[in-house]
JSON list of C-alpha atoms in Angstrom, two decimals:
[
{"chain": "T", "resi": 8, "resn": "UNK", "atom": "CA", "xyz": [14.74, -1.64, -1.60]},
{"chain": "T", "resi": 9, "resn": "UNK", "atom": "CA", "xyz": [11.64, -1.92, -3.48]},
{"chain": "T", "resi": 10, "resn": "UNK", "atom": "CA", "xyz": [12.37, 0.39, -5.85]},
{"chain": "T", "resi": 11, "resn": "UNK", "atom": "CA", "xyz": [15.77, -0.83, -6.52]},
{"chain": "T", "resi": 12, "resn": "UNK", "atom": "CA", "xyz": [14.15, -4.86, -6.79]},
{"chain": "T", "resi": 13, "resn": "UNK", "atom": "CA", "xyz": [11.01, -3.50, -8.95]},
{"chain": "T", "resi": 14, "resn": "UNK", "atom": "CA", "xyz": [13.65, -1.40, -11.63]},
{"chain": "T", "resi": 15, "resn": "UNK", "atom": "CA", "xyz": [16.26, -4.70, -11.80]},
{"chain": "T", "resi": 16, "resn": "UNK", "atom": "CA", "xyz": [12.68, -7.04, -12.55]},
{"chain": "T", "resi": 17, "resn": "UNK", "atom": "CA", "xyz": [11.37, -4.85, -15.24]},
{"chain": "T", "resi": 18, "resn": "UNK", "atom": "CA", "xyz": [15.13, -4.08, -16.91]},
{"chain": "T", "resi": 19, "resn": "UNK", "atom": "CA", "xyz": [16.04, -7.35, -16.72]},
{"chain": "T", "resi": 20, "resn": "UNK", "atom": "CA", "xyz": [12.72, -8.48, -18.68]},
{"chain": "T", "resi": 21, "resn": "UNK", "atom": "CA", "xyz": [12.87, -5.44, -20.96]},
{"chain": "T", "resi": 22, "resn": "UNK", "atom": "CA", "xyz": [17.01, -6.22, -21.95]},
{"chain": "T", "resi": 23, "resn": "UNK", "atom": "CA", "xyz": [15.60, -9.74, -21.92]},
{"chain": "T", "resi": 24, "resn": "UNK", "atom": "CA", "xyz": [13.07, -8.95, -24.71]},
{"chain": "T", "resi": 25, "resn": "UNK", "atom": "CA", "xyz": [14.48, -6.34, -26.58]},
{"chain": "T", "resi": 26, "resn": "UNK", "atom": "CA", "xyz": [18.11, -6.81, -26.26]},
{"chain": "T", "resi": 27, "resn": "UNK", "atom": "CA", "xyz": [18.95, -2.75, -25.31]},
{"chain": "T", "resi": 28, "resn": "UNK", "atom": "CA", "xyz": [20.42, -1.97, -22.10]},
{"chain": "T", "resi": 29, "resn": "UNK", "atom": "CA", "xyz": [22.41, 1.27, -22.78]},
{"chain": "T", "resi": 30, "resn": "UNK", "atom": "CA", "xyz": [20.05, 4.05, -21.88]},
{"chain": "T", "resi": 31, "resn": "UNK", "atom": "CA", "xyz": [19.12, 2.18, -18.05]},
{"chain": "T", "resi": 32, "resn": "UNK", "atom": "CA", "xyz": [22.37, 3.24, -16.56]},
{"chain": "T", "resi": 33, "resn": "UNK", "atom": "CA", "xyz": [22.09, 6.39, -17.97]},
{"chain": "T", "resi": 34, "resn": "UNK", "atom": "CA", "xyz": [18.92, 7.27, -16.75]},
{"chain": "T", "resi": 35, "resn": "UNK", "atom": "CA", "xyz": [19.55, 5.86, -13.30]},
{"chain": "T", "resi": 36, "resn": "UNK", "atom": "CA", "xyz": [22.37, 7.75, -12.57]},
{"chain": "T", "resi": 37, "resn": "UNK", "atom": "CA", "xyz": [20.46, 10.97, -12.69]},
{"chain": "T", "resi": 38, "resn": "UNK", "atom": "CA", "xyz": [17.59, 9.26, -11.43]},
{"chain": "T", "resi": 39, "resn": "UNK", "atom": "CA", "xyz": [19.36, 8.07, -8.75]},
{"chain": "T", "resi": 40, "resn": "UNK", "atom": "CA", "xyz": [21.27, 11.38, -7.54]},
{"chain": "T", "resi": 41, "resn": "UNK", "atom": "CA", "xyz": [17.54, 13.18, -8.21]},
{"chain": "T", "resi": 42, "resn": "UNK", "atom": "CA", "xyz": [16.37, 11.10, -5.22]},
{"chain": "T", "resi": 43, "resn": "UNK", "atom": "CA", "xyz": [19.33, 11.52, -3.17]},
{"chain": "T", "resi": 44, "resn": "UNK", "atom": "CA", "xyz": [19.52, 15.32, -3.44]},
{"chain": "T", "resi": 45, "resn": "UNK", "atom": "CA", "xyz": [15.17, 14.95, -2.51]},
{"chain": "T", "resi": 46, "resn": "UNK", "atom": "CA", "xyz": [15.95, 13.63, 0.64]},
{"chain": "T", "resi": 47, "resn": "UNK", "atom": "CA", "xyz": [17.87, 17.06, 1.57]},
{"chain": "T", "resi": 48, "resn": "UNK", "atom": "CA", "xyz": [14.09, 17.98, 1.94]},
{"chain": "T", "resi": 49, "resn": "UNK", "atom": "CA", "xyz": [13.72, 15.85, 5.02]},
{"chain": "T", "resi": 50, "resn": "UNK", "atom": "CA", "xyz": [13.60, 17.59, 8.43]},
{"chain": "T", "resi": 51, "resn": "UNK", "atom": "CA", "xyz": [12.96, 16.61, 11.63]},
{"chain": "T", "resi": 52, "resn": "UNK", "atom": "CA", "xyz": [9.02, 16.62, 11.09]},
{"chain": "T", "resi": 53, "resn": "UNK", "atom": "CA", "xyz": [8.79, 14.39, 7.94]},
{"chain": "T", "resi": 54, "resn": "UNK", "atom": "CA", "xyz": [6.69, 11.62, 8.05]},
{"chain": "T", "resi": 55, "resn": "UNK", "atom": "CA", "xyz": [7.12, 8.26, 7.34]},
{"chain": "T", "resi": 56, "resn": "UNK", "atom": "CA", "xyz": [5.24, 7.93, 3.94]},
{"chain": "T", "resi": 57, "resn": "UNK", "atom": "CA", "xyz": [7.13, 11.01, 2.31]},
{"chain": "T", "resi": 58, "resn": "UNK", "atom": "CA", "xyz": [10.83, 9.75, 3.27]},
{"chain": "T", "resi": 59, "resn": "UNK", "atom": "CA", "xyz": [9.61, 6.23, 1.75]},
{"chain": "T", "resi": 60, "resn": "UNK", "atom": "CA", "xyz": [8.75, 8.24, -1.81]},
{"chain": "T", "resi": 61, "resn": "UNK", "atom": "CA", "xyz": [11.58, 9.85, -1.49]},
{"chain": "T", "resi": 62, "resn": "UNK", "atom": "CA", "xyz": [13.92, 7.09, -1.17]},
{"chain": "T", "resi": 63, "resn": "UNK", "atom": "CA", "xyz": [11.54, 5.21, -3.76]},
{"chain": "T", "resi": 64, "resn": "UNK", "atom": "CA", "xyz": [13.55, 7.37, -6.55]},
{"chain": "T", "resi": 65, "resn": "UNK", "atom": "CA", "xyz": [16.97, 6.95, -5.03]},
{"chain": "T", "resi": 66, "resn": "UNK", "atom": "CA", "xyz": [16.01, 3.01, -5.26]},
{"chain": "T", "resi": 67, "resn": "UNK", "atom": "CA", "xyz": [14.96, 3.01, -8.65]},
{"chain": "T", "resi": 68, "resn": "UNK", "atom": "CA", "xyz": [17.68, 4.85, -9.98]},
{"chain": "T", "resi": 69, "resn": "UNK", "atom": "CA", "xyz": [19.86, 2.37, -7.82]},
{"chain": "T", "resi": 70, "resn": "UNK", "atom": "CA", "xyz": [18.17, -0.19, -9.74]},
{"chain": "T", "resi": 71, "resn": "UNK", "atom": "CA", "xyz": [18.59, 1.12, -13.33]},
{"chain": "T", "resi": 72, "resn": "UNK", "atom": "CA", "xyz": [22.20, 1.33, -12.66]},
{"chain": "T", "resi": 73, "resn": "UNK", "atom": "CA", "xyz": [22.61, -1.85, -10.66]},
{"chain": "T", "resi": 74, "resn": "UNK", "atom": "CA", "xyz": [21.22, -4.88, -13.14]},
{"chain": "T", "resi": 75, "resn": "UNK", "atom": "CA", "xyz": [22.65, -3.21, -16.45]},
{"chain": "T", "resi": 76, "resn": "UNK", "atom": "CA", "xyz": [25.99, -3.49, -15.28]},
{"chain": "T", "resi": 77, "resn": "UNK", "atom": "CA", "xyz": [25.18, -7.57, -14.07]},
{"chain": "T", "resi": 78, "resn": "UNK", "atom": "CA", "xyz": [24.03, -7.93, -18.48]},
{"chain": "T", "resi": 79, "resn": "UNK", "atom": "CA", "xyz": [26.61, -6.07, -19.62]},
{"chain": "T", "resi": 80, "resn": "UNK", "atom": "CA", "xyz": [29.34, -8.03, -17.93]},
{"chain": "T", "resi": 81, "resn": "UNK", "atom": "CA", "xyz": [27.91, -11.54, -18.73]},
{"chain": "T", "resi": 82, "resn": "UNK", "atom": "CA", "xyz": [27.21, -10.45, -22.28]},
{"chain": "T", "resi": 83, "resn": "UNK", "atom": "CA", "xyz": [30.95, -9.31, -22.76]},
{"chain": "T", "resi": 84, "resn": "UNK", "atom": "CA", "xyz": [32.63, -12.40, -21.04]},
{"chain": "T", "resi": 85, "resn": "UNK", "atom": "CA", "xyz": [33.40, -15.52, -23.02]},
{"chain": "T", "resi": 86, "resn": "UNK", "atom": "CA", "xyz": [31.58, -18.42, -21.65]},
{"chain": "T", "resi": 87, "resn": "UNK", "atom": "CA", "xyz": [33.93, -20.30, -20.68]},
{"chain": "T", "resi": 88, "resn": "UNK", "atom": "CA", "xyz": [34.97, -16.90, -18.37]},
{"chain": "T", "resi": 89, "resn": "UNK", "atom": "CA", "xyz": [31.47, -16.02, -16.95]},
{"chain": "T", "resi": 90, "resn": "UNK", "atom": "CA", "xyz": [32.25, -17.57, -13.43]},
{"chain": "T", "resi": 91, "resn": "UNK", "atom": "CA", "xyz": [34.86, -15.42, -13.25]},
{"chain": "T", "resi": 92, "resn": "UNK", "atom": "CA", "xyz": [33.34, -12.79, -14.57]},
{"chain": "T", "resi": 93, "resn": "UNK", "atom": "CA", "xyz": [30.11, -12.60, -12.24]},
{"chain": "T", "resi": 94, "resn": "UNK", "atom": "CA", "xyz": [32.28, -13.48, -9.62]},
{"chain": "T", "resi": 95, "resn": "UNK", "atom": "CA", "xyz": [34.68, -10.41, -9.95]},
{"chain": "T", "resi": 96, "resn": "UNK", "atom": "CA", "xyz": [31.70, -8.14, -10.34]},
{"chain": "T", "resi": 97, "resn": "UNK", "atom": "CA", "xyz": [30.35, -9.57, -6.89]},
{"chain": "T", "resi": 98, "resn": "UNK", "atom": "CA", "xyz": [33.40, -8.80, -5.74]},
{"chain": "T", "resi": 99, "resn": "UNK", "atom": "CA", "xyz": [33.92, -5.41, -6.37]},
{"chain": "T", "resi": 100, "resn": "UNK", "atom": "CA", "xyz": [29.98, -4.67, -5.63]},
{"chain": "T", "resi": 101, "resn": "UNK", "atom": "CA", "xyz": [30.99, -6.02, -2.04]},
{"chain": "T", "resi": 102, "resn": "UNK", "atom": "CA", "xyz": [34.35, -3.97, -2.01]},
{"chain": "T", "resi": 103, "resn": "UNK", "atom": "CA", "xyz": [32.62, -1.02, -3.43]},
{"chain": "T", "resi": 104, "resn": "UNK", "atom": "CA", "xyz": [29.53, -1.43, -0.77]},
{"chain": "T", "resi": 105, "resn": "UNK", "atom": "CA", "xyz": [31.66, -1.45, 2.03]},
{"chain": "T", "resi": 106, "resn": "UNK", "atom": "CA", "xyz": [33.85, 0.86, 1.07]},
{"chain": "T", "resi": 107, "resn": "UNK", "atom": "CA", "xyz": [30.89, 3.26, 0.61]},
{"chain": "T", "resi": 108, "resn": "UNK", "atom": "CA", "xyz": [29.26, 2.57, 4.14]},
{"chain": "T", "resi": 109, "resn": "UNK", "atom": "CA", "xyz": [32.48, 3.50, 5.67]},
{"chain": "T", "resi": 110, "resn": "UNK", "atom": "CA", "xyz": [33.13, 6.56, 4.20]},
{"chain": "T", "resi": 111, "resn": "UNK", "atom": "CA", "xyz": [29.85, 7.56, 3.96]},
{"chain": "T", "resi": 112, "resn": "UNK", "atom": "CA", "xyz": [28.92, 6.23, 7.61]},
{"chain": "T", "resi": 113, "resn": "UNK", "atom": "CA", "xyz": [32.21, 8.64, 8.69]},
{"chain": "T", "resi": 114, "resn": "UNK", "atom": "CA", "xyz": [30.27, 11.46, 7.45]},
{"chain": "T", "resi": 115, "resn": "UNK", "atom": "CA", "xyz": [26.97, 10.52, 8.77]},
{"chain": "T", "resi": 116, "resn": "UNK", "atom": "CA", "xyz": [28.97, 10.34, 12.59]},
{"chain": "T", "resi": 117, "resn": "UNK", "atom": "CA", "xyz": [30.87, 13.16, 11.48]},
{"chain": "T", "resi": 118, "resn": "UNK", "atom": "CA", "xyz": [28.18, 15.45, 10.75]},
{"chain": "T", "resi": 119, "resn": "UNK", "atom": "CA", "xyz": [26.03, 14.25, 13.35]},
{"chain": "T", "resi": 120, "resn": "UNK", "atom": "CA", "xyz": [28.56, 14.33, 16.19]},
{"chain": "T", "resi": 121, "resn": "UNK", "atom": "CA", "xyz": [28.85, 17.95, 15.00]},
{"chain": "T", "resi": 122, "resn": "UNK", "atom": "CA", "xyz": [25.35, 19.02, 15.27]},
{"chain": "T", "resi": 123, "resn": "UNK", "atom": "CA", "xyz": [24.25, 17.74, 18.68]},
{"chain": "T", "resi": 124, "resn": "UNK", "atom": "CA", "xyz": [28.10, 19.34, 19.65]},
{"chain": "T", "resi": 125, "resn": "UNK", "atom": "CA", "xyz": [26.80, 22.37, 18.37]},
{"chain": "T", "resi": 126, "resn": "UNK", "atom": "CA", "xyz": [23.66, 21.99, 20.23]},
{"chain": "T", "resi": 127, "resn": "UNK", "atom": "CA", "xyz": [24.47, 20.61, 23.42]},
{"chain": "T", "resi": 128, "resn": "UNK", "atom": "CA", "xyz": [27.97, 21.82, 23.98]},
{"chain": "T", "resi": 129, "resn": "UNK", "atom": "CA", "xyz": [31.38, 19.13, 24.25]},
{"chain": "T", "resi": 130, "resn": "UNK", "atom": "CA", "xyz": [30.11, 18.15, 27.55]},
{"chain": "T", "resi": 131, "resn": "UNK", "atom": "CA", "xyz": [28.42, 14.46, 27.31]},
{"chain": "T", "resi": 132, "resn": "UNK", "atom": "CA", "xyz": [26.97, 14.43, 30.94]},
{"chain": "T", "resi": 133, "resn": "UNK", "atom": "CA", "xyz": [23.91, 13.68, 29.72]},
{"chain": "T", "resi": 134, "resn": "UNK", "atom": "CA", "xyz": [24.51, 10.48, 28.90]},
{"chain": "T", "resi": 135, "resn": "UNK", "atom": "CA", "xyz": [24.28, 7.74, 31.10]},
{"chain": "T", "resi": 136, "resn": "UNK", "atom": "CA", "xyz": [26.74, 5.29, 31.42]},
{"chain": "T", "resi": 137, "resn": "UNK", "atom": "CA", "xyz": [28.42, 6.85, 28.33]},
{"chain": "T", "resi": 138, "resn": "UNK", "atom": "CA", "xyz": [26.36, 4.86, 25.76]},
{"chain": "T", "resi": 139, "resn": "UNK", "atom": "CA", "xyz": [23.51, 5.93, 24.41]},
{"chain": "T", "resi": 140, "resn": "UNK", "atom": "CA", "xyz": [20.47, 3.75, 23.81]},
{"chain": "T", "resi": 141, "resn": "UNK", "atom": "CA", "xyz": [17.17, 4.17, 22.20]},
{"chain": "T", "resi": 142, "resn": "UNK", "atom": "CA", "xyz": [16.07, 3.55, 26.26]},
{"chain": "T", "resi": 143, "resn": "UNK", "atom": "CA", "xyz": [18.55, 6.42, 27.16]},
{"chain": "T", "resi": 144, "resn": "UNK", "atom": "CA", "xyz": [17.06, 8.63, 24.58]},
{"chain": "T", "resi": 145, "resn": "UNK", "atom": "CA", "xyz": [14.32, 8.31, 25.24]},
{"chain": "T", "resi": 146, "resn": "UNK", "atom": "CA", "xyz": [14.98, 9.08, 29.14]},
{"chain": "T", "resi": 147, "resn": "UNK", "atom": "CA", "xyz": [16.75, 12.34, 28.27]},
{"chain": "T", "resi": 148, "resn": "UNK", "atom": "CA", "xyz": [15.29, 15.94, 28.18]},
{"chain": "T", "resi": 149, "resn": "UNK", "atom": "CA", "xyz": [13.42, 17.12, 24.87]},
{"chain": "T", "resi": 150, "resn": "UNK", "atom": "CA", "xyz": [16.14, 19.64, 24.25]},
{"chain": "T", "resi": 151, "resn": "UNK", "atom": "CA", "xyz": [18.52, 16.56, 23.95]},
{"chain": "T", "resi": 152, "resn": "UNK", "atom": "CA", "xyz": [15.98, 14.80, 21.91]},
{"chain": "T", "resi": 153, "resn": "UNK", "atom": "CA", "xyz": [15.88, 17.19, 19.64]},
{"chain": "T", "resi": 154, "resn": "UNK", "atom": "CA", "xyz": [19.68, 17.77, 19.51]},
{"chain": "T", "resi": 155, "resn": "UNK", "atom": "CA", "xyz": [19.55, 14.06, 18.23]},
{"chain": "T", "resi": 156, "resn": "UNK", "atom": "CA", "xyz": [17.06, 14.57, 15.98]},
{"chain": "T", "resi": 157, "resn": "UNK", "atom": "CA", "xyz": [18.39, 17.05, 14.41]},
{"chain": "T", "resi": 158, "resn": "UNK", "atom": "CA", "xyz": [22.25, 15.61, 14.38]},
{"chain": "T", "resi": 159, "resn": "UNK", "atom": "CA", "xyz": [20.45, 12.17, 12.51]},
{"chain": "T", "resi": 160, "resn": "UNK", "atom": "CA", "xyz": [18.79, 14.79, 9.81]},
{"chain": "T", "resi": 161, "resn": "UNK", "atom": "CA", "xyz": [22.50, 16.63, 8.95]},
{"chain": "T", "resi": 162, "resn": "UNK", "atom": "CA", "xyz": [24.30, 13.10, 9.09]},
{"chain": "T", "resi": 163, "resn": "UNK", "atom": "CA", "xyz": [21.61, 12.33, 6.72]},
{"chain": "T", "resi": 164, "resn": "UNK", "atom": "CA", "xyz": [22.35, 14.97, 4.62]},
{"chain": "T", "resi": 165, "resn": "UNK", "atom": "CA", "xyz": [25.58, 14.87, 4.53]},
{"chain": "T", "resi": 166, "resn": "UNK", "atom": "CA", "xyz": [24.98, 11.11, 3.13]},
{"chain": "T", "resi": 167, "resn": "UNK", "atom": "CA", "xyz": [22.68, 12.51, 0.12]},
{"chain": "T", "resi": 168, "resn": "UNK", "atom": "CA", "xyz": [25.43, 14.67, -0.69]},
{"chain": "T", "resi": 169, "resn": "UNK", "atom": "CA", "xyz": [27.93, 12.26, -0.95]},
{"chain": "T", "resi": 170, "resn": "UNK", "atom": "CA", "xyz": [25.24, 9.94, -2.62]},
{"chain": "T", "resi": 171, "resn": "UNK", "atom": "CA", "xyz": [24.34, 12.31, -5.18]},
{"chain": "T", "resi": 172, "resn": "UNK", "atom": "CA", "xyz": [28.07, 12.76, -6.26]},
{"chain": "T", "resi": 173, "resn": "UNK", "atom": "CA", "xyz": [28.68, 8.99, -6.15]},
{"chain": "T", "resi": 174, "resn": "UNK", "atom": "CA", "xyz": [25.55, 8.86, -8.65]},
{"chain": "T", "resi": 175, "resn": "UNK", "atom": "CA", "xyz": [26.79, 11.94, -10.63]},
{"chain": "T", "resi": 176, "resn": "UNK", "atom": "CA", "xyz": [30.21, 10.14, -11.15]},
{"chain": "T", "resi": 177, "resn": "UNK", "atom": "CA", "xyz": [28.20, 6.76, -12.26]},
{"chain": "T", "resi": 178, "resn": "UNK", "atom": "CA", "xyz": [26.03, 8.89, -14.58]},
{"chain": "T", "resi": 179, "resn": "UNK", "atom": "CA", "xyz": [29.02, 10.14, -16.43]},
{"chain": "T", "resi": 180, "resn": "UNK", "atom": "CA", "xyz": [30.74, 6.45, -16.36]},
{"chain": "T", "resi": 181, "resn": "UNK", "atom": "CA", "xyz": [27.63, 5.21, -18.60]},
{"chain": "T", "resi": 182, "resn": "UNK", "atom": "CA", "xyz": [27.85, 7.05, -21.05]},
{"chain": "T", "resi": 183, "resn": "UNK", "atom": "CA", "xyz": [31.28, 5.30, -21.93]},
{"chain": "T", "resi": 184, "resn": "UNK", "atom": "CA", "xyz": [29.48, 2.09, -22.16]},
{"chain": "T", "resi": 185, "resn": "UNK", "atom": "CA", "xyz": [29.38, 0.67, -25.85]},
{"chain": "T", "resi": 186, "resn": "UNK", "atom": "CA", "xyz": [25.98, -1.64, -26.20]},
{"chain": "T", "resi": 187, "resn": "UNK", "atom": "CA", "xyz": [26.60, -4.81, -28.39]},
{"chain": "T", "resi": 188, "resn": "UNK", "atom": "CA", "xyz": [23.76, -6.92, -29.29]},
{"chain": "T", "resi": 189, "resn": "UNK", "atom": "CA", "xyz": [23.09, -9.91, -26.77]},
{"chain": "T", "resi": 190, "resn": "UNK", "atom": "CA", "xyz": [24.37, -13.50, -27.63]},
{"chain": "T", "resi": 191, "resn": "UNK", "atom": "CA", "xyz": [21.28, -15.84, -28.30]},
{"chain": "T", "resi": 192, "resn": "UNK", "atom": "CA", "xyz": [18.98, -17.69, -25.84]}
]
């Protein structure tokens, strides 16, 4: 997040002085999928400080591709059509956001389901009550702890992955954008 809020700040200061906006989404999209395919380097024994760098580049590039597309869309409406405008773009950031947690929160399930399958076998005896709480995890043998561990690291791959083609697709959207100069103050 403070990538992605640092990147919209400085573009939206930099379009606001200079007027060009074209190349932001076109960095951030590889930018972006750069820092999602990084955190395929996670494992079980990163630390804390190293997954926050690494999502500091997925945020960024987030960021150069989120607050061009908020300019570009109130430059291009008429004013009389800019509610409407910034409200359809909310709109489909919200369908589009949700959209994206569901599928990709399928594979992260998916993928982690699988693993701790793989590790633990079908049977889920070792859970108590059939719900699993950080309290239960905790409680559980270190081979199931690591299962779990090691389940949330490939659902968290699988994520990037999908990430990084999301991005890919957005990097080759920008370059269709046309950049017209921005109406007066």
């Amino acid at each position: 997040m403070l990538g992605m809020m640092a990147a919209q700040l400085v573009i939206g200061r930099r379009v606001g002085d200079g007027g060009r906006y074209r190349g932001y989404p076109i960095a951030g999209g590889p930018l972006a999928a750069a820092g999602a395919l990084a955190l395929l380097t996670l494992d079980t024994a990163t630390t804390a400080p190293v997954a926050s760098g690494l999502t500091l580049v997925l945020g960024v590039g987030i960021g150069c591709l989120m607050q061009p597309t908020m300019l570009i869309t109130m430059n291009s409406a008429e004013p009389r059509d800019m509610g409407a405008a910034s409200g359809t773009q909310t709109l489909l950031r919200t369908v589009g956001g949700s959209l994206g947690v569901a599928v990709l929160g399928s594979v992260y399930t998916g993928r982690l389901t699988a693993a701790v399958t793989d590790r633990l076998g079908p049977d889920d005896a070792w859970l108590t009550g059939g719900e699993l709480t950080p309290e239960a995890l905790r409680d559980l043998p270190e081979p199931a702890r690591d299962a779990f561990r090691a389940g949330v690291v490939d659902g968290l791959h699988g994520v990037a992955l999908g990430t990084a083609v999301l991005c890919a697709v957005a990097f080759a959207v920008s370059w269709l954008v046309r950049e017209v100069p921005l109406r007066g103050r």
